[in-house]
Each structure stands twice: as C-alpha cells, then as structure tokens.
Tab-separated table of C-alpha atoms in Angstrom:
chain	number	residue	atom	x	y	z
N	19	UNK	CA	-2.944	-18.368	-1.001
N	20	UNK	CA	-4.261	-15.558	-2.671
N	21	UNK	CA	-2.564	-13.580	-5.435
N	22	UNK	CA	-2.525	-10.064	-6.185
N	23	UNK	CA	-0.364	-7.615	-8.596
N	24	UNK	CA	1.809	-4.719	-8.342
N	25	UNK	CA	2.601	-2.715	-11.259
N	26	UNK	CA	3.830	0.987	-12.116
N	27	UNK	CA	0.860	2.153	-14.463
N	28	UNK	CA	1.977	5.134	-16.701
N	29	UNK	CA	1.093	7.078	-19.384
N	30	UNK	CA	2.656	4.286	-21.537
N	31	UNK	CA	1.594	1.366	-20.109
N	32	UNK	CA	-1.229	-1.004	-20.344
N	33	UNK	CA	-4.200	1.416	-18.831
N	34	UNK	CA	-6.341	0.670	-15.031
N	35	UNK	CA	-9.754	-0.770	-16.993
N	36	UNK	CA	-7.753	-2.924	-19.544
N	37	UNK	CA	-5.949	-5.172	-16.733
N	38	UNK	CA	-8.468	-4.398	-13.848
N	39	UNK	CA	-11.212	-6.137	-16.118
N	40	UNK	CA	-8.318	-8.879	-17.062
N	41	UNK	CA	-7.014	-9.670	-13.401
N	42	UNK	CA	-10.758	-10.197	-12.076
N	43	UNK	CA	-11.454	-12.958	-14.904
N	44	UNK	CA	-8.886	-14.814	-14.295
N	45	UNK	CA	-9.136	-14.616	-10.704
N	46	UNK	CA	-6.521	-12.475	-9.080
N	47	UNK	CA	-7.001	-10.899	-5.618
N	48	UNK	CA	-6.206	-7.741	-6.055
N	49	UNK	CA	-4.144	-4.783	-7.171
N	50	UNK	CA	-1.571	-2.731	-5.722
N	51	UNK	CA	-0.691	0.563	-7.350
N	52	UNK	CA	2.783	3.000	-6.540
N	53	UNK	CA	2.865	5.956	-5.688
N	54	UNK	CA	5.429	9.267	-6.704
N	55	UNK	CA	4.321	12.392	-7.492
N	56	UNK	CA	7.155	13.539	-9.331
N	57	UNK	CA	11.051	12.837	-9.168
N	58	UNK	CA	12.901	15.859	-8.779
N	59	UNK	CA	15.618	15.978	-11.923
N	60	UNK	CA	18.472	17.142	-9.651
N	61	UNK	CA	19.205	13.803	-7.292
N	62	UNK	CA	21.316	12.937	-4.641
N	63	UNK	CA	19.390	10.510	-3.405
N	64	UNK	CA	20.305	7.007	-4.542
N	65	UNK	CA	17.768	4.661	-6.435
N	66	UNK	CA	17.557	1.714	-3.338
N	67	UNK	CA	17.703	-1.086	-5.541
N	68	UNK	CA	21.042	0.613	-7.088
N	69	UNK	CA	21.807	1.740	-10.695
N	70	UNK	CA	19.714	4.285	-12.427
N	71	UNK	CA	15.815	5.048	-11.184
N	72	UNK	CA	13.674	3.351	-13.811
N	73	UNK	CA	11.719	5.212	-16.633
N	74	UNK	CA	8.557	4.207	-14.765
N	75	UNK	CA	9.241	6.361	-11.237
N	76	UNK	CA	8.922	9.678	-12.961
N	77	UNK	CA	5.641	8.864	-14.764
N	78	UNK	CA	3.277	6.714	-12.389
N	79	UNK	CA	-0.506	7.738	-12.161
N	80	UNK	CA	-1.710	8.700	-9.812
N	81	UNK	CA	-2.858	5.782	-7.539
N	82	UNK	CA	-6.569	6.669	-6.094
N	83	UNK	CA	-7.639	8.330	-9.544
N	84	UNK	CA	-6.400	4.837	-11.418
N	85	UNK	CA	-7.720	2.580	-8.713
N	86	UNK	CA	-10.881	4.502	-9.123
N	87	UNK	CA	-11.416	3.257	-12.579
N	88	UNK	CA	-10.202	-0.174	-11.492
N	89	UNK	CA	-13.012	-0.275	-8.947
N	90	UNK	CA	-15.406	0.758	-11.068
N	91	UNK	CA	-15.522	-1.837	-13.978
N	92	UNK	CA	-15.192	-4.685	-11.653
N	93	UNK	CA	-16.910	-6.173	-8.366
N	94	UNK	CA	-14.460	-8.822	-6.475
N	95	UNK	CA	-11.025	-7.044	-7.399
N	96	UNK	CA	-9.241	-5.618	-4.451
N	97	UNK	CA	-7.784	-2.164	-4.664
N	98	UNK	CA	-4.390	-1.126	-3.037
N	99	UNK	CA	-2.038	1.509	-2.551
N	100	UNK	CA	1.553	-0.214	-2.780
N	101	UNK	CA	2.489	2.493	-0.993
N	102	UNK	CA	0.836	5.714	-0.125
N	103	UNK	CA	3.313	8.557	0.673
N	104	UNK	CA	1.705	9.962	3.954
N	105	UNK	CA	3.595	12.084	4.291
N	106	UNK	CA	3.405	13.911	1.305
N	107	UNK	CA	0.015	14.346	1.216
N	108	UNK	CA	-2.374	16.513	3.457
N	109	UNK	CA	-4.078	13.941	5.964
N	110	UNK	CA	-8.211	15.547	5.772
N	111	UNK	CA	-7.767	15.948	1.807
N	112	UNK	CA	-6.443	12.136	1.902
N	113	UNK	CA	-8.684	10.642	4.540
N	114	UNK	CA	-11.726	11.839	1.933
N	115	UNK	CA	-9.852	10.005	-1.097
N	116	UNK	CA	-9.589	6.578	0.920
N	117	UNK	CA	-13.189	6.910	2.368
N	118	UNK	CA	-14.580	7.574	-0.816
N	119	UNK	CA	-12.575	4.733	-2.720
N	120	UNK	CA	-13.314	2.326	0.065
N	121	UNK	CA	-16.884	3.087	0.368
N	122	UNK	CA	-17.672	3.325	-3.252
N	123	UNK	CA	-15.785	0.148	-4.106
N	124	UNK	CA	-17.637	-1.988	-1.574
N	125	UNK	CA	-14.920	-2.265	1.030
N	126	UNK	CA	-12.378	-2.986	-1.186
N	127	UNK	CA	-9.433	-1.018	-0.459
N	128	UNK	CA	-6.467	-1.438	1.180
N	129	UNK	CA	-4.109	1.276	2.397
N	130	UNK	CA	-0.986	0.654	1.825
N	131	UNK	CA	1.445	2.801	3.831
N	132	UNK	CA	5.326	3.699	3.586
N	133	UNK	CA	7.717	6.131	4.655
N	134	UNK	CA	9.667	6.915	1.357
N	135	UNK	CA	12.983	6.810	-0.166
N	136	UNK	CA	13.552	9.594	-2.002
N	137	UNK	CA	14.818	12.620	-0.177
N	138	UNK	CA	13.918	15.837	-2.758
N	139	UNK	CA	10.334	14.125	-3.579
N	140	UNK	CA	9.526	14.493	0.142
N	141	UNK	CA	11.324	17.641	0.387
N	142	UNK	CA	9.703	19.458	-2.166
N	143	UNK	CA	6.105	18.629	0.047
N	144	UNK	CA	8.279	20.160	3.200
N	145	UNK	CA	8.658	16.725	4.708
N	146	UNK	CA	11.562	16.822	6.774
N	147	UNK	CA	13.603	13.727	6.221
N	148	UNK	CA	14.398	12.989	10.197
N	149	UNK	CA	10.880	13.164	11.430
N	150	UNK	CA	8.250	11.367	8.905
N	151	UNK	CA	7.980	8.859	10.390
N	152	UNK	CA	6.598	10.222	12.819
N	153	UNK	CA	4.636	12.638	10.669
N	154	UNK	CA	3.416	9.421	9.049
N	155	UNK	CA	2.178	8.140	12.373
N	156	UNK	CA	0.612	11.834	13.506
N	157	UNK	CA	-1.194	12.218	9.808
N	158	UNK	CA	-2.718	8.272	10.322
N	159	UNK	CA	-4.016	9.197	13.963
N	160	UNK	CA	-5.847	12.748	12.242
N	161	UNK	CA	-7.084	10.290	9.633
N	162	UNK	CA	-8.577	8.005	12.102
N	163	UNK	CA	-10.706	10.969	13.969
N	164	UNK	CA	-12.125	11.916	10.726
N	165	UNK	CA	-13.201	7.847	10.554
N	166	UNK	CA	-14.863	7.599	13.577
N	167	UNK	CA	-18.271	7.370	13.610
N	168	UNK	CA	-18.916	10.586	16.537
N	169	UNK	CA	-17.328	13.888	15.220
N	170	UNK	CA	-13.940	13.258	17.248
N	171	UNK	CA	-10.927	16.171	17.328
N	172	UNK	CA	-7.822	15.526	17.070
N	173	UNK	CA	-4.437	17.154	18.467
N	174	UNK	CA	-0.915	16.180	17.209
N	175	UNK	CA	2.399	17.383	16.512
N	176	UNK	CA	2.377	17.989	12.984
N	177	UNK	CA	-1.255	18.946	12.462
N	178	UNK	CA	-4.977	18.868	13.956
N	179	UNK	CA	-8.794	18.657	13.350
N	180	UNK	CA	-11.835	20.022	15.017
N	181	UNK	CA	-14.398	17.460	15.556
N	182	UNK	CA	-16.348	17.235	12.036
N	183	UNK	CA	-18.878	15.629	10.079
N	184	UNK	CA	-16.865	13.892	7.745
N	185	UNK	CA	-18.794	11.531	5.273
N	186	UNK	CA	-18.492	8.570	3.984
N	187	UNK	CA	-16.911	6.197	6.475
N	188	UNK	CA	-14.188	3.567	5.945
N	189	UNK	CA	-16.665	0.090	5.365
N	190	UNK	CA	-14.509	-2.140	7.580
N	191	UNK	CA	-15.330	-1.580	11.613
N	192	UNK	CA	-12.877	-0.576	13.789
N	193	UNK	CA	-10.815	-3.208	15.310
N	194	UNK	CA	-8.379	-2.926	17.951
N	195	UNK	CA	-6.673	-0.063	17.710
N	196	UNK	CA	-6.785	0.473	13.925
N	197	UNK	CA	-9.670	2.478	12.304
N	198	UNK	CA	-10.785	2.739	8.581
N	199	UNK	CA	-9.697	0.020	5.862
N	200	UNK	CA	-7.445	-2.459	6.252
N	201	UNK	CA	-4.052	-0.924	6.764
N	202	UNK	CA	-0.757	-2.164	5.940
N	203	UNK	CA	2.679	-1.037	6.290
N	204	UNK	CA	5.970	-1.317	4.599
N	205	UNK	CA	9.671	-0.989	5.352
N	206	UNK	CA	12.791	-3.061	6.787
N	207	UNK	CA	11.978	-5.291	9.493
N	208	UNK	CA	13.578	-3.841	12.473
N	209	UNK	CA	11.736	-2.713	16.103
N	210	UNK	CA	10.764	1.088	15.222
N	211	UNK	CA	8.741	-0.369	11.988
N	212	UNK	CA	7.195	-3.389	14.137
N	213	UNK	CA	6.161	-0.947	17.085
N	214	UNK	CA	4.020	1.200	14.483
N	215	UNK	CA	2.529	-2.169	12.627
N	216	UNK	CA	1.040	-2.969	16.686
N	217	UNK	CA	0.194	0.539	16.816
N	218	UNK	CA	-2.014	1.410	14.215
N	219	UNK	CA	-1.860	-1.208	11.719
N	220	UNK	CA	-3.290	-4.786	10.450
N	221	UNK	CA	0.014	-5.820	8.967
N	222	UNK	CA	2.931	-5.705	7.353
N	223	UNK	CA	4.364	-5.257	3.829
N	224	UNK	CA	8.122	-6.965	3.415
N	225	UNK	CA	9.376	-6.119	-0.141
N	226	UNK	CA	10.500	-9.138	-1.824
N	227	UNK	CA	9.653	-11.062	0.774
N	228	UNK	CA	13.580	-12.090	2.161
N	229	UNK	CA	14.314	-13.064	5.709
N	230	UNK	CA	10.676	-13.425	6.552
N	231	UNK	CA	11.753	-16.941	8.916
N	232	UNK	CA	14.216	-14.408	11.056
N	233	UNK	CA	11.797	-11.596	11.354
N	234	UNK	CA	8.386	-13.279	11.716
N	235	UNK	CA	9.174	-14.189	15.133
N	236	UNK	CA	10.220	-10.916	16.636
N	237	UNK	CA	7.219	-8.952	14.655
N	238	UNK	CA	4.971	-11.666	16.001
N	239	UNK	CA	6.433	-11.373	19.781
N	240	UNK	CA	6.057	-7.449	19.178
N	241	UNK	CA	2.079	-7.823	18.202
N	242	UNK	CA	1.876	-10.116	21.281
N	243	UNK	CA	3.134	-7.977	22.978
N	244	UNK	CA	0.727	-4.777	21.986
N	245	UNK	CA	-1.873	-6.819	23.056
N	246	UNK	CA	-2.994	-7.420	19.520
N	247	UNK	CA	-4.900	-11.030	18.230
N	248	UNK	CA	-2.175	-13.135	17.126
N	249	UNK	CA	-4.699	-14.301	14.661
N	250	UNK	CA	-5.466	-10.992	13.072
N	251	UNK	CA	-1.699	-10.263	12.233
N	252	UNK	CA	-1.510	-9.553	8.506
N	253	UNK	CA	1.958	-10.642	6.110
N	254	UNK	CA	1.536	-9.669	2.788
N	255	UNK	CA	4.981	-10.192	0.770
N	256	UNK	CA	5.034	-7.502	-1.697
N	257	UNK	CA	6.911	-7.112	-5.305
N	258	UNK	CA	7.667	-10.941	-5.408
N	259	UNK	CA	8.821	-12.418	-8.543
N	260	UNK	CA	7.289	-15.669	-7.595
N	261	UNK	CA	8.474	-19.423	-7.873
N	262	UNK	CA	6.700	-22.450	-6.468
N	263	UNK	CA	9.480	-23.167	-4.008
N	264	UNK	CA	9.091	-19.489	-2.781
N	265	UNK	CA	5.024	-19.412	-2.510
N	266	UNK	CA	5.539	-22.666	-0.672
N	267	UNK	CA	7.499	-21.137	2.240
N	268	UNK	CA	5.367	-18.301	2.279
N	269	UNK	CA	2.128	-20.257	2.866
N	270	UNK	CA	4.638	-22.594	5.362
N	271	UNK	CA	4.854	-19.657	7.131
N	272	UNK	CA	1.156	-18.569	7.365
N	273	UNK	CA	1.269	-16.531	5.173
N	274	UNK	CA	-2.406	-16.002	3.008
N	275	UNK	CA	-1.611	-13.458	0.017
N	276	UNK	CA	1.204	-12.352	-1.714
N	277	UNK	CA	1.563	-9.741	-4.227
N	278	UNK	CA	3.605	-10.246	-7.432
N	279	UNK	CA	5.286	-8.029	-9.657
N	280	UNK	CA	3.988	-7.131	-12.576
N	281	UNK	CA	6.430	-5.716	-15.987
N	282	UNK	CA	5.447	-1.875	-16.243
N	283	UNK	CA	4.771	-2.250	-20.148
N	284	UNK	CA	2.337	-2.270	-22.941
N	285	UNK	CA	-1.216	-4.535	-22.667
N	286	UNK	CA	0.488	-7.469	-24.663
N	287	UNK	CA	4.231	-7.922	-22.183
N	288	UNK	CA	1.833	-7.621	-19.726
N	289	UNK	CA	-1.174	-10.308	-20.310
N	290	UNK	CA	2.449	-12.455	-21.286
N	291	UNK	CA	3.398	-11.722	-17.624
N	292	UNK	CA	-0.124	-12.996	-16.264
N	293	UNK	CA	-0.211	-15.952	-18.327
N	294	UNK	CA	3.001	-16.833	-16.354
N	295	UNK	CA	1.358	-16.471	-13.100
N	296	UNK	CA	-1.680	-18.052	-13.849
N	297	UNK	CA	-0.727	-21.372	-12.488
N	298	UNK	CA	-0.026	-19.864	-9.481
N	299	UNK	CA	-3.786	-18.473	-8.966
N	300	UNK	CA	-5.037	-21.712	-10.324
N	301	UNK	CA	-3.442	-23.789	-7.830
N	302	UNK	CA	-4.831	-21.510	-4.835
C-alpha cells in the first residue's frame, strides 16, 4: 500500500521544499495539501469536527503555489490538493493552475475535489450554499472542455467557454468519462456524492477512513452501474491517523494508498511524526 501525507502548511510551519525533499527520501507517495482562503472572523458556521476551528484553518498556503515548490525539488513525489474548493475559485483561471502543475511536474498531480464546510468562506466568493454542488459539478465539466485536446465550448448553468486554445494539457489521457489528472472526490458516503464520483471522477476520498466495509459496496454497485471499470475505481482514505490493524483492513479491502495525517508544526514535531510512520512505508 502506498503512503502519502496530509498536512496544513502555514506561515509557521515546517515549509513545502523542507518536507517535499524529506518525504521523497524516505519514500512516501505523495502529498496532499488543504485548501481555505481565508476564515471569515464572524462565524456561525460550526467547526465539523466540533470545538474551536484550529489555528491552522485561518493561515494555510495556498495549495498550487506550495505544491509548486514541492514539485520542483523532487521527481517521484506526488502532488495533491486535499481538497480544492471548486467552487470558490473561477473554473478557466483554475483549469490553467492544474494544467500547468500537472504538466510541469511530470503527471504528478492529483485533484483533489470537495464541496466545503464553511458557510461565510464560500459566501464571501458568492457561492450559494444550496447549489455548489452542483456548481462544483458545472465548473469540473468547463474545466474538462478547456482539457480536451480540439478547442471544445462549453455551456452550463453557472458559467461557459468558447472553444479555445488552451495550453498545456492535463498529462494523463482521458479515460471514461473523466478528463485531465486523476480526480478524486471527498465527502460523506451517501448516493448524491457516489453519483458524481461515476460521473466525472476516478475515486473517492473518505475522511478518516470509517465505515468503508458498509459503503464500499453501494459506491462499488453505483460505479457498476455508470458503466465504469470496476477495476479503475479509486479509494484513497484520507487524514488517517494510522495503526497496523487499520492499514490492514484497508488493503483487505482493496484498497492501494492511504493518506496520513501529518501534525501542522515546526520541521522538528514534524520529521518526529514521519519517523513514526516510517514503518508503515517500509513495510509496503
């Protein structure tokens, strides 16, 4: 099983370079960065894993820019968004950062997709709450014009493209229905998140990685079901504080990377942190 990290990098934390160049040596798949713009002081939205919202939400870097530098000072390391607000962003502007990253990393990236949590962050990019999903889904499909290979226009609810030249392309082919890198999408397992996994997506990002045995088998039904290659299906636990028993089920149930969670701290908590993992990419 491979074994990638997640981590909030700050402005206070051990920097991109430092633990890119660290997590290649010792032979870690990848890593996954956060994503928040800013967190609006005046809050009614409740932190999800309850209490107060960490230090670390209101002072992540910005994802591409830091997995930029990652990507540059080393050759095997995967790069990942873990997630990328879609909806927050403007879909041509963001379709150039993930082309570019992919393309001058080698193929390397991975988009990682999710919906949100926090109301007034989405808000303040005039996301309304009830529909991004759906903008989400409408941004993704504008994206994927501006991947294909022939100039290709695109019509949606929330936004369109003429056909373009857009340069560079996405380095993975198309494959089914998904275009550009390999794509995969968090959120609660539940039908409305499993119908846009068949739909444009390679696979799926569970937090935590809880209740996979219940869900597996209706995502798996669902993918079947979309006429998608069992075999291409993509599970990538995400945020895991790992424990042999726990990697054990995962790869029990197919499962071929997880991504662990690293401390968002200073270069020494954090090398402490891989140390602790180590075995765990050792024994792959």
């Amino acid at each position: 099983m491979r074994i990638a990290v997640t981590i909030f990098l700050t402005d206070e934390t051990i920097t991109p370079v430092r633990l890119a160049r660290e997590l290649e040596q010792r032979g870690f798949a990848g890593l996954y960065l956060p994503e928040h713009t800013h967190i609006p002081v005046e809050r009614t939205t409740p932190y999800p894993a309850g209490g107060e919202l960490p230090r670390e939400y209101g002072r992540t870097l910005d994802p591409f820019v830091a997995l930029g530098q990652a990507a540059a000072v080393t050759e095997r390391l995967g790069v990942a968004t873990g997630i990328t607000l879609a909806a927050q962003h403007d879909p041509i502007d963001l379709a150039k950062q993930i082309a570019t990253l992919d393309h001058l990393s080698g193929g390397r990236f991975t988009l990682g997709l999710g919906f949100g949590w926090n109301v007034e962050e989405a808000a303040d990019h005039g996301v309304q709450w009830r529909t991004r999903r759906e903008l989400v889904r409408d941004r993704m499909g504008l994206m994927r014009a501006l991947w294909t290979e022939e100039p290709t226009a695109y019509e949606g609810e929330f936004g369109s493209v003429r056909a373009s030249f857009a340069y560079p392309k996405p380095v993975q082919k198309p494959r089914g229905p998904v275009v550009g890198p390999r794509t995969l999408i968090g959120g609660a397992a539940g039908p409305r998140l499993f119908a846009h996994l068949c739909e444009y997506a390679d696979g799926w990002l569970p937090i935590g990685g809880r209740g996979l045995s219940e869900s597996l088998p209706a995502l798996r039904s669902a993918w079947a079901d979309a006429g998608r290659d069992p075999a291409a299906l993509q599970v990538v636990p995400y945020a895991v504080l790992p424990t042999p028993g726990k990697l054990a089920h995962f790869a029990e149930l197919g499962i071929e990377e997880t991504v662990v969670q690293l401390p968002p701290a200073g270069e020494a908590e954090v090398l402490r942190a891989l140390d602790a993992y180590q075995p765990f990419v050792d024994a792959r």
